[in-house]
Amino acid sequence: GAGVSQTPSNKVTEKGKYVELRCDPISGHTALYWYRQSLGQGPEFLIYFQGTGAADDSGLPNDRFFAVRPEGSVSTLKIQRTERGDSAVYLCASSLRGTRDLLETQYFGPGTRLLVL
Amino acid sequence: KQEVTQIPAALSVPEGENLVLNCSFTDSAIYNLQWFRQDPGKGLTSLLLIQSSQREQTSGRLNASLDKSSGRSTLYIAASQPGDSATYLCAVAGGTSYGKLTFGQGTILTVHP
């Protein structure tokens, strides 16, 4: 079946603008995760959804960042008043149960490359 | 706060060589440790997942070990091939949020013919 998909693949915006990044998880996966990856670094956790609710949003850097998953499937990461430091690759992942399953892995999408000018 | 470190940052080897990538983590209270591969411009692909109770996992030419008490893991790649060239990332799951992976910064591997 289809893997995790993310749109757009690239986004260029100006400082101060609002952007939305979309993630379509693998069908049937209840858990969804957002990470941010800066150049030369490993991914950094942002937020994790179990179904429709955010189970852990401790990685969101500030209140300009917000994510939703209203129907427990597609998720949107929203960034208000973008800053140049927000430029990064935003990765989305999904997993089947999102419970404390020690064998469960996260399946990653290709990412959205955000550039804030 | 969990911190994950990978050594070396970059590695270049001739084809056919066996090699070891290293990963260390500061908090031993983990649920599992995973090794991922990332190709340029692509997402991450999971290679191996080791539960906290396990010592190693093998898949083909890859073998990953875990020493939880010392906070270390190694990824061994046998008979390296040019197609193995990629960035290898180590990630641990643990703490109060089992959904949260903490990643190292990665090792960039180049295998030249």
Coordinates of N, CA and C in Angstrom, one line a residue:
Chain A
G1 N 0.8 -1.2 0.0 CA 0.0 0.0 0.0 C 0.8 1.2 0.0
A2 N 0.2 2.4 -0.1 CA 0.9 3.7 -0.1 C 1.6 3.9 1.2
G3 N 2.7 4.6 1.2 CA 3.4 5.0 2.4 C 2.8 6.4 2.9
V4 N 3.6 7.0 3.8 CA 3.3 8.3 4.3 C 3.6 9.3 3.2
S5 N 2.6 10.2 2.9 CA 2.8 11.2 1.9 C 2.7 12.6 2.6
Q6 N 3.5 13.6 2.0 CA 3.5 14.9 2.6 C 3.4 15.9 1.4
T7 N 2.6 16.9 1.7 CA 2.5 18.0 0.7 C 2.6 19.4 1.3
P8 N 3.2 20.4 0.7 CA 3.9 20.3 -0.6 C 5.3 19.6 -0.3
S9 N 6.0 19.3 -1.3 CA 7.3 18.7 -1.1 C 8.3 19.9 -0.8
N10 N 8.1 21.0 -1.4 CA 8.9 22.2 -1.1 C 7.9 23.4 -0.9
K11 N 8.3 24.3 0.0 CA 7.6 25.5 0.2 C 8.5 26.6 0.5
V12 N 8.4 27.7 -0.3 CA 9.2 28.9 -0.1 C 8.2 30.0 0.3
T13 N 8.5 30.7 1.4 CA 7.6 31.7 1.9 C 8.4 32.9 2.4
E14 N 7.8 34.0 2.7 CA 8.5 35.2 3.2 C 8.3 35.3 4.7
K15 N 9.2 35.8 5.3 CA 9.2 36.1 6.8 C 7.9 36.7 7.1
G16 N 7.3 36.2 8.2 CA 6.0 36.8 8.7 C 4.8 36.1 8.1
K17 N 4.9 35.3 7.1 CA 3.7 34.7 6.5 C 3.3 33.4 7.2
Y18 N 2.1 33.0 6.9 CA 1.5 31.7 7.5 C 1.7 30.6 6.5
V19 N 2.0 29.4 7.1 CA 2.1 28.2 6.2 C 1.4 27.0 6.8
E20 N 1.0 26.1 6.0 CA 0.4 24.9 6.4 C 1.1 23.8 5.7
L21 N 1.4 22.7 6.4 CA 2.1 21.6 5.9 C 1.2 20.4 6.2
R22 N 1.0 19.5 5.1 CA 0.0 18.4 5.3 C 0.7 17.1 5.3
C23 N 0.1 16.2 6.1 CA 0.7 14.8 6.2 C -0.5 13.8 6.0
D24 N -0.3 12.9 5.1 CA -1.3 11.7 5.0 C -0.6 10.5 5.5
P25 N -1.0 9.9 6.6 CA -0.4 8.8 7.1 C -0.8 7.5 6.4
I26 N -0.1 6.4 6.7 CA -0.5 5.1 6.1 C -1.9 4.8 6.6
S27 N -2.7 4.3 5.7 CA -4.1 4.0 6.1 C -4.2 3.0 7.3
G28 N -5.0 3.4 8.3 CA -5.2 2.5 9.4 C -4.3 2.8 10.6
H29 N -3.2 3.6 10.3 CA -2.3 4.0 11.4 C -3.0 5.0 12.4
T30 N -3.0 4.6 13.7 CA -3.6 5.5 14.6 C -2.7 6.6 15.2
A31 N -1.4 6.4 15.1 CA -0.4 7.3 15.7 C 0.2 8.1 14.5
L32 N 0.4 9.4 14.8 CA 1.1 10.3 13.8 C 2.1 11.2 14.5
Y33 N 3.2 11.4 13.9 CA 4.3 12.2 14.5 C 4.8 13.2 13.6
W34 N 5.2 14.4 14.1 CA 5.9 15.4 13.4 C 7.3 15.6 13.9
Y35 N 8.2 15.8 13.1 CA 9.6 16.1 13.4 C 10.1 17.2 12.5
R36 N 11.1 17.9 13.0 CA 11.8 18.9 12.2 C 13.3 18.6 12.1
Q37 N 13.8 18.7 10.9 CA 15.2 18.3 10.7 C 16.0 19.5 10.0
S38 N 16.9 20.0 10.8 CA 17.8 21.1 10.2 C 18.9 20.5 9.5
L39 N 19.6 21.3 8.7 CA 20.7 20.8 7.9 C 21.8 20.2 8.7
G40 N 22.2 19.0 8.5 CA 23.3 18.4 9.2 C 22.9 17.8 10.6
Q41 N 21.6 17.8 10.9 CA 21.2 17.4 12.2 C 20.2 16.2 12.1
G42 N 20.0 15.5 13.2 CA 19.0 14.5 13.2 C 17.6 15.1 13.4
P43 N 16.6 14.4 13.1 CA 15.2 14.9 13.3 C 15.0 15.2 14.8
E44 N 14.2 16.3 15.0 CA 13.8 16.7 16.3 C 12.3 16.6 16.5
F45 N 11.9 15.9 17.5 CA 10.5 15.7 17.8 C 9.7 17.0 18.0
L46 N 8.5 17.1 17.4 CA 7.6 18.2 17.6 C 6.4 17.8 18.4
I47 N 5.6 16.9 17.8 CA 4.3 16.6 18.4 C 3.9 15.2 18.0
Y48 N 3.1 14.5 18.8 CA 2.7 13.1 18.5 C 1.2 13.1 18.8
F49 N 0.4 12.5 17.8 CA -1.0 12.3 17.9 C -1.3 10.8 18.1
Q50 N -2.3 10.6 19.0 CA -2.9 9.3 19.2 C -4.3 9.5 18.8
G51 N -4.7 9.0 17.6 CA -6.1 9.3 17.1 C -6.2 10.8 16.8
T52 N -7.2 11.5 17.3 CA -7.4 12.9 17.1 C -6.7 13.8 18.0
G53 N -6.3 13.3 19.2 CA -5.7 14.1 20.2 C -4.2 14.1 20.2
A54 N -3.6 15.2 20.6 CA -2.2 15.4 20.8 C -1.8 14.7 22.1
A55 N -1.1 13.6 22.0 CA -0.6 12.9 23.2 C 0.6 13.5 23.8
D56 N 1.4 14.2 23.0 CA 2.6 14.8 23.5 C 3.0 16.0 22.5
D57 N 2.9 17.2 23.0 CA 3.2 18.3 22.1 C 4.4 19.1 22.7
S58 N 5.2 18.4 23.5 CA 6.3 19.0 24.2 C 7.4 19.5 23.3
G59 N 7.5 19.1 22.1 CA 8.5 19.5 21.2 C 8.2 20.8 20.4
L60 N 7.0 21.2 20.4 CA 6.6 22.4 19.7 C 7.4 23.6 20.2
P61 N 8.2 24.3 19.4 CA 9.1 25.3 20.0 C 8.5 26.5 20.6
N62 N 7.3 26.9 20.1 CA 6.6 28.1 20.7 C 5.2 28.1 20.2
D63 N 4.4 29.1 20.6 CA 3.0 29.2 20.2 C 2.7 29.5 18.8
R64 N 3.8 29.8 18.0 CA 3.5 30.0 16.6 C 3.3 28.7 15.8
F65 N 3.6 27.6 16.5 CA 3.5 26.3 15.9 C 2.2 25.6 16.5
F66 N 1.4 25.0 15.5 CA 0.2 24.3 16.0 C -0.1 23.2 15.0
A67 N -0.6 22.1 15.5 CA -0.9 21.0 14.6 C -2.3 20.4 15.0
V68 N -3.0 19.9 14.0 CA -4.3 19.3 14.2 C -4.4 18.0 13.4
R69 N -5.3 17.2 13.9 CA -5.6 15.9 13.2 C -7.1 15.7 13.5
P70 N -8.0 16.4 12.9 CA -9.4 16.4 13.3 C -10.2 15.1 13.1
E71 N -9.8 14.3 12.2 CA -10.5 13.1 12.0 C -9.7 11.8 12.2
G72 N -8.5 12.1 12.8 CA -7.7 10.9 13.2 C -6.9 10.3 12.0
S73 N -6.9 11.1 10.9 CA -6.1 10.6 9.7 C -5.1 11.6 9.3
V74 N -5.5 12.5 8.4 CA -4.7 13.6 7.9 C -4.3 14.5 9.0
S75 N -3.1 15.0 9.0 CA -2.7 16.0 9.9 C -2.1 17.3 9.2
T76 N -2.3 18.4 9.8 CA -1.8 19.7 9.3 C -0.9 20.3 10.3
L77 N 0.3 20.7 10.0 CA 1.1 21.5 10.9 C 1.1 22.9 10.4
K78 N 0.7 23.8 11.3 CA 0.5 25.2 11.0 C 1.6 26.1 11.6
I79 N 2.2 26.9 10.9 CA 3.2 27.8 11.4 C 2.8 29.3 11.1
Q80 N 2.6 30.0 12.2 CA 2.2 31.5 12.0 C 3.5 32.3 12.1
R81 N 3.4 33.5 11.5 CA 4.4 34.5 11.5 C 5.8 33.9 11.4
T82 N 6.0 33.2 10.2 CA 7.2 32.4 10.0 C 8.5 33.3 10.2
E83 N 9.5 32.6 10.7 CA 10.8 33.3 10.8 C 11.9 32.5 10.1
R84 N 13.0 33.2 9.7 CA 14.0 32.5 8.9 C 14.5 31.2 9.6
G85 N 14.5 31.2 10.9 CA 15.0 30.1 11.7 C 14.0 28.9 11.6
D86 N 12.8 29.1 11.1 CA 11.9 28.0 10.9 C 12.3 27.1 9.6
S87 N 13.2 27.6 8.8 CA 13.6 26.9 7.6 C 14.2 25.5 8.0
A88 N 13.7 24.5 7.5 CA 14.1 23.1 7.8 C 13.3 22.1 7.0
V89 N 13.6 20.9 7.1 CA 12.7 19.8 6.5 C 11.8 19.3 7.6
Y90 N 10.5 19.4 7.4 CA 9.5 18.9 8.3 C 9.0 17.5 7.9
L91 N 9.3 16.6 8.8 CA 9.0 15.1 8.5 C 7.8 14.7 9.3
C92 N 7.0 13.9 8.7 CA 5.9 13.3 9.3 C 6.1 11.8 9.3
A93 N 5.6 11.1 10.3 CA 5.7 9.6 10.5 C 4.4 9.1 11.0
S94 N 4.1 7.9 10.8 CA 2.9 7.2 11.4 C 3.3 5.8 11.8
S95 N 2.5 5.3 12.8 CA 2.7 4.0 13.3 C 1.4 3.4 13.6
L96 N 1.3 2.0 13.6 CA 0.0 1.3 13.6 C -0.8 1.6 14.9
R97 N -0.2 1.5 16.0 CA -1.0 1.6 17.3 C -0.6 2.7 18.1
G98 N 0.7 3.1 18.1 CA 1.1 4.2 18.9 C 1.1 3.9 20.4
T99 N 0.9 2.6 20.8 CA 0.9 2.3 22.2 C 2.3 1.9 22.6
R100 N 2.5 1.4 23.8 CA 3.8 1.1 24.3 C 4.2 -0.3 23.7
D101 N 4.2 -0.4 22.4 CA 4.6 -1.6 21.7 C 6.1 -1.5 21.4
L102 N 6.8 -2.4 22.0 CA 8.3 -2.3 21.9 C 8.8 -2.6 20.5
L103 N 7.9 -3.3 19.7 CA 8.4 -3.7 18.4 C 7.9 -2.7 17.3
E104 N 7.2 -1.7 17.7 CA 6.5 -0.9 16.7 C 7.5 0.2 16.2
T105 N 7.6 0.3 14.8 CA 8.4 1.3 14.2 C 7.6 2.4 13.6
Q106 N 8.2 3.5 13.4 CA 7.6 4.7 12.8 C 8.0 4.7 11.3
Y107 N 7.0 4.9 10.4 CA 7.2 5.0 9.0 C 7.2 6.5 8.6
F108 N 8.3 6.9 8.0 CA 8.4 8.3 7.7 C 8.1 8.6 6.2
G109 N 7.5 9.8 6.1 CA 7.3 10.4 4.7 C 8.6 11.1 4.2
P110 N 8.5 11.6 3.0 CA 9.7 12.2 2.4 C 10.0 13.6 2.9
G111 N 9.1 14.2 3.6 CA 9.3 15.5 4.2 C 8.9 16.7 3.3
T112 N 8.7 17.8 4.0 CA 8.4 19.1 3.3 C 9.6 20.0 3.6
R113 N 10.2 20.5 2.5 CA 11.4 21.4 2.7 C 10.8 22.9 2.8
L114 N 10.9 23.5 3.9 CA 10.4 24.8 4.1 C 11.6 25.8 4.1
L115 N 11.5 26.8 3.3 CA 12.5 27.9 3.2 C 11.8 29.2 3.5
V116 N 12.2 29.9 4.5 CA 11.6 31.2 4.9 C 12.7 32.3 4.5
L117 N 12.3 33.1 3.6 CA 13.2 34.2 3.1 C 13.1 35.5 3.9
Chain B
K1 N 17.2 15.1 30.4 CA 16.9 15.1 29.0 C 17.8 14.2 28.3
Q2 N 17.1 13.3 27.5 CA 17.9 12.3 26.7 C 18.7 13.0 25.6
E3 N 20.0 12.6 25.5 CA 20.8 13.1 24.4 C 21.5 11.9 23.7
V4 N 21.5 11.9 22.4 CA 22.0 10.8 21.6 C 23.2 11.4 20.7
T5 N 24.3 10.7 20.8 CA 25.5 11.1 20.1 C 25.9 10.0 19.1
Q6 N 26.3 10.4 17.9 CA 26.8 9.4 17.0 C 28.2 9.7 16.5
I7 N 29.0 8.7 16.5 CA 30.4 8.8 16.1 C 30.8 7.7 15.1
P8 N 31.5 8.0 14.0 CA 31.9 9.3 13.6 C 30.8 10.1 12.9
A9 N 31.1 11.4 12.6 CA 30.1 12.2 11.9 C 30.1 11.8 10.4
A10 N 31.3 11.4 9.9 CA 31.3 11.0 8.5 C 32.4 9.9 8.4
L11 N 32.1 9.0 7.4 CA 33.0 7.8 7.2 C 33.1 7.5 5.7
S12 N 34.3 7.3 5.2 CA 34.5 7.0 3.8 C 35.3 5.7 3.8
V13 N 34.8 4.7 3.1 CA 35.5 3.4 3.1 C 35.4 2.8 1.7
P14 N 36.4 1.9 1.3 CA 36.3 1.3 0.0 C 35.3 0.1 0.1
E15 N 34.8 -0.2 -1.1 CA 33.8 -1.3 -1.2 C 34.4 -2.6 -0.6
G16 N 33.5 -3.3 0.1 CA 33.9 -4.6 0.6 C 34.4 -4.6 2.0
E17 N 34.6 -3.4 2.6 CA 35.1 -3.3 3.9 C 34.0 -3.5 4.9
N18 N 34.3 -4.1 6.1 CA 33.4 -4.2 7.2 C 33.5 -2.9 8.0
L19 N 32.4 -2.4 8.5 CA 32.5 -1.1 9.3 C 31.5 -1.1 10.5
V20 N 31.8 -0.2 11.4 CA 31.0 -0.1 12.6 C 30.7 1.4 12.8
L21 N 29.4 1.6 13.1 CA 28.9 3.0 13.4 C 28.5 2.9 14.9
N22 N 28.8 4.0 15.6 CA 28.6 4.0 17.0 C 27.5 5.0 17.4
C23 N 26.8 4.7 18.5 CA 25.7 5.5 19.0 C 25.7 5.4 20.5
S24 N 25.6 6.6 21.2 CA 25.6 6.6 22.7 C 24.4 7.4 23.1
F25 N 23.8 7.1 24.2 CA 22.7 7.8 24.8 C 22.9 8.0 26.3
T26 N 22.4 9.1 26.8 CA 22.7 9.5 28.2 C 21.7 8.8 29.2
D27 N 20.5 8.6 28.8 CA 19.5 8.0 29.8 C 19.2 6.6 29.4
S28 N 19.6 5.6 30.2 CA 19.4 4.2 29.9 C 18.0 3.7 30.0
A29 N 17.0 4.5 30.5 CA 15.6 4.1 30.6 C 14.9 4.3 29.3
I30 N 15.3 3.3 28.3 CA 14.7 3.4 27.0 C 13.8 2.2 26.8
Y31 N 12.8 2.3 25.8 CA 12.0 1.2 25.5 C 12.6 0.4 24.3
N32 N 13.1 1.2 23.4 CA 13.8 0.5 22.3 C 14.8 1.5 21.6
L33 N 15.6 1.0 20.7 CA 16.6 1.7 20.0 C 16.4 1.3 18.5
Q34 N 16.4 2.3 17.6 CA 16.3 2.0 16.2 C 17.4 2.6 15.4
W35 N 17.8 1.9 14.4 CA 18.7 2.5 13.4 C 17.9 2.7 12.1
F36 N 18.1 4.0 11.6 CA 17.5 4.4 10.3 C 18.5 4.7 9.3
R37 N 18.1 4.6 8.0 CA 18.9 5.1 6.9 C 18.1 6.2 6.2
Q38 N 18.9 7.3 5.9 CA 18.3 8.4 5.1 C 19.1 8.7 3.9
D39 N 18.4 8.6 2.7 CA 19.1 9.0 1.5 C 18.8 10.4 1.2
P40 N 19.7 11.1 0.5 CA 19.5 12.5 0.2 C 18.2 12.9 -0.3
G41 N 17.5 13.8 0.3 CA 16.2 14.3 -0.2 C 15.1 13.3 0.1
K42 N 15.3 12.3 0.9 CA 14.3 11.3 1.1 C 14.0 11.2 2.6
G43 N 12.9 10.5 2.9 CA 12.6 10.3 4.3 C 13.5 9.2 4.9
L44 N 13.1 8.8 6.1 CA 13.9 7.8 6.9 C 13.3 6.4 6.6
T45 N 14.2 5.4 6.5 CA 13.8 4.0 6.4 C 14.4 3.3 7.6
S46 N 13.5 2.6 8.3 CA 13.9 1.8 9.5 C 14.7 0.6 9.1
L47 N 15.9 0.4 9.7 CA 16.7 -0.7 9.3 C 16.6 -1.9 10.4
L48 N 16.7 -1.5 11.6 CA 16.7 -2.5 12.7 C 16.1 -1.8 14.0
L49 N 15.3 -2.5 14.7 CA 14.7 -2.1 16.0 C 15.1 -3.1 17.1
I50 N 15.7 -2.6 18.1 CA 16.1 -3.5 19.2 C 15.3 -3.1 20.5
Q51 N 14.6 -4.0 21.0 CA 13.9 -3.8 22.3 C 14.9 -3.6 23.4
S52 N 14.5 -3.0 24.5 CA 15.4 -2.7 25.6 C 15.9 -4.0 26.2
S53 N 15.1 -5.1 26.1 CA 15.5 -6.3 26.7 C 16.4 -7.2 25.9
Q54 N 16.6 -6.7 24.6 CA 17.4 -7.5 23.7 C 18.8 -7.0 23.6
R55 N 19.7 -7.8 23.1 CA 21.1 -7.4 23.0 C 21.5 -7.1 21.6
E56 N 20.8 -7.8 20.6 CA 21.2 -7.5 19.2 C 20.1 -7.9 18.3
Q57 N 20.1 -7.4 17.1 CA 19.2 -7.7 16.0 C 20.1 -7.8 14.7
T58 N 19.6 -8.7 13.8 CA 20.4 -8.9 12.6 C 19.4 -8.9 11.4
S59 N 19.8 -8.2 10.3 CA 19.1 -8.3 9.1 C 20.1 -8.2 7.9
G60 N 20.2 -9.4 7.3 CA 21.1 -9.4 6.1 C 22.5 -9.1 6.6
R61 N 23.1 -8.1 5.9 CA 24.5 -7.7 6.2 C 24.6 -6.8 7.4
L62 N 23.5 -6.5 8.0 CA 23.4 -5.5 9.2 C 23.3 -6.2 10.5
N63 N 24.0 -5.8 11.5 CA 23.9 -6.3 12.8 C 23.9 -5.1 13.8
A64 N 22.9 -5.0 14.6 CA 22.9 -3.9 15.6 C 23.0 -4.5 17.0
S65 N 23.8 -4.0 17.9 CA 23.9 -4.4 19.2 C 23.5 -3.3 20.2
L66 N 23.0 -3.7 21.4 CA 22.6 -2.7 22.4 C 23.1 -3.1 23.7
D67 N 23.8 -2.2 24.4 CA 24.2 -2.3 25.8 C 23.6 -1.2 26.5
K68 N 22.4 -1.5 27.1 CA 21.6 -0.5 27.7 C 22.2 0.1 28.9
S69 N 22.9 -0.7 29.7 CA 23.5 -0.2 31.0 C 24.6 0.8 30.7
S70 N 25.3 0.6 29.6 CA 26.4 1.6 29.3 C 25.9 2.7 28.4
G71 N 24.7 2.5 27.9 CA 24.2 3.6 27.0 C 24.8 3.6 25.6
R72 N 25.0 2.4 25.0 CA 25.7 2.3 23.8 C 25.0 1.3 22.8
S73 N 25.1 1.6 21.5 CA 24.7 0.7 20.5 C 25.7 0.9 19.3
T74 N 25.9 -0.2 18.6 CA 26.7 -0.2 17.4 C 25.9 -0.8 16.2
L75 N 26.2 -0.3 15.1 CA 25.6 -0.9 13.8 C 26.8 -1.4 13.0
Y76 N 26.8 -2.7 12.8 CA 27.9 -3.3 12.0 C 27.4 -3.6 10.6
I77 N 28.1 -3.1 9.6 CA 27.8 -3.4 8.2 C 28.9 -4.3 7.6
A78 N 28.5 -5.4 7.2 CA 29.5 -6.3 6.6 C 29.6 -6.2 5.1
A79 N 30.7 -6.3 4.6 CA 31.0 -6.3 3.1 C 30.3 -5.1 2.5
S80 N 30.7 -3.9 2.8 CA 30.0 -2.7 2.4 C 29.9 -2.6 0.9
Q81 N 28.9 -2.0 0.4 CA 28.7 -1.8 -1.1 C 28.4 -0.3 -1.3
P82 N 28.7 0.2 -2.5 CA 28.4 1.6 -2.8 C 26.9 2.0 -2.6
G83 N 26.0 1.0 -2.7 CA 24.6 1.3 -2.4 C 24.3 1.5 -1.0
D84 N 25.3 1.2 -0.1 CA 25.1 1.5 1.3 C 25.3 3.0 1.7
S85 N 25.8 3.7 0.7 CA 26.1 5.1 1.0 C 24.8 5.9 1.3
A86 N 24.8 6.5 2.5 CA 23.6 7.2 3.0 C 24.0 7.8 4.3
T87 N 23.1 8.5 5.0 CA 23.2 8.9 6.4 C 22.5 7.9 7.3
Y88 N 23.2 7.4 8.3 CA 22.6 6.5 9.2 C 22.3 7.2 10.6
L89 N 21.1 7.0 11.0 CA 20.6 7.7 12.2 C 20.2 6.7 13.3
C90 N 20.6 7.0 14.5 CA 20.3 6.2 15.6 C 19.2 7.0 16.4
A91 N 18.2 6.3 16.9 CA 17.1 6.9 17.7 C 16.7 6.1 18.8
V92 N 16.4 6.7 20.0 CA 15.9 5.9 21.1 C 14.5 6.4 21.5
A93 N 13.7 5.5 22.0 CA 12.3 5.8 22.5 C 12.4 5.5 24.0
G94 N 11.9 6.4 24.7 CA 11.9 6.2 26.2 C 11.3 7.4 26.9
G95 N 11.4 7.3 28.2 CA 10.8 8.4 29.1 C 9.3 8.3 29.2
T96 N 8.7 9.4 29.4 CA 7.3 9.4 29.7 C 6.5 9.4 28.4
S97 N 7.1 9.7 27.3 CA 6.4 9.7 26.0 C 7.0 8.6 25.1
Y98 N 6.4 7.5 25.0 CA 6.9 6.4 24.2 C 6.8 6.7 22.7
G99 N 6.0 7.7 22.3 CA 5.9 8.0 20.9 C 7.0 8.9 20.4
K100 N 7.8 9.4 21.3 CA 8.8 10.4 21.0 C 10.2 9.7 20.8
L101 N 10.7 9.9 19.6 CA 12.0 9.4 19.3 C 13.0 10.5 19.4
T102 N 14.2 10.2 20.1 CA 15.3 11.2 20.2 C 16.4 10.7 19.3
F103 N 16.8 11.5 18.3 CA 17.7 11.1 17.3 C 19.1 11.6 17.6
G104 N 20.1 10.9 17.1 CA 21.5 11.4 17.0 C 21.6 12.3 15.8
Q105 N 22.7 12.9 15.6 CA 22.9 13.8 14.4 C 23.3 13.0 13.1
G106 N 23.5 11.7 13.2 CA 23.8 10.9 12.1 C 25.2 10.7 11.7
T107 N 25.5 9.6 11.0 CA 26.8 9.4 10.4 C 26.6 9.3 8.9
I108 N 27.4 10.1 8.2 CA 27.3 10.1 6.7 C 28.3 9.1 6.2
L109 N 27.8 8.1 5.6 CA 28.7 7.0 5.1 C 28.8 7.1 3.6
T110 N 30.0 7.0 3.1 CA 30.3 6.9 1.7 C 31.1 5.7 1.4
V111 N 30.6 4.8 0.6 CA 31.3 3.6 0.2 C 31.7 3.8 -1.3
H112 N 33.0 3.8 -1.5 CA 33.5 4.1 -2.9 C 34.0 2.8 -3.6
P113 N 33.7 2.7 -4.9 CA 34.0 1.5 -5.6 C 35.5 1.2 -5.6

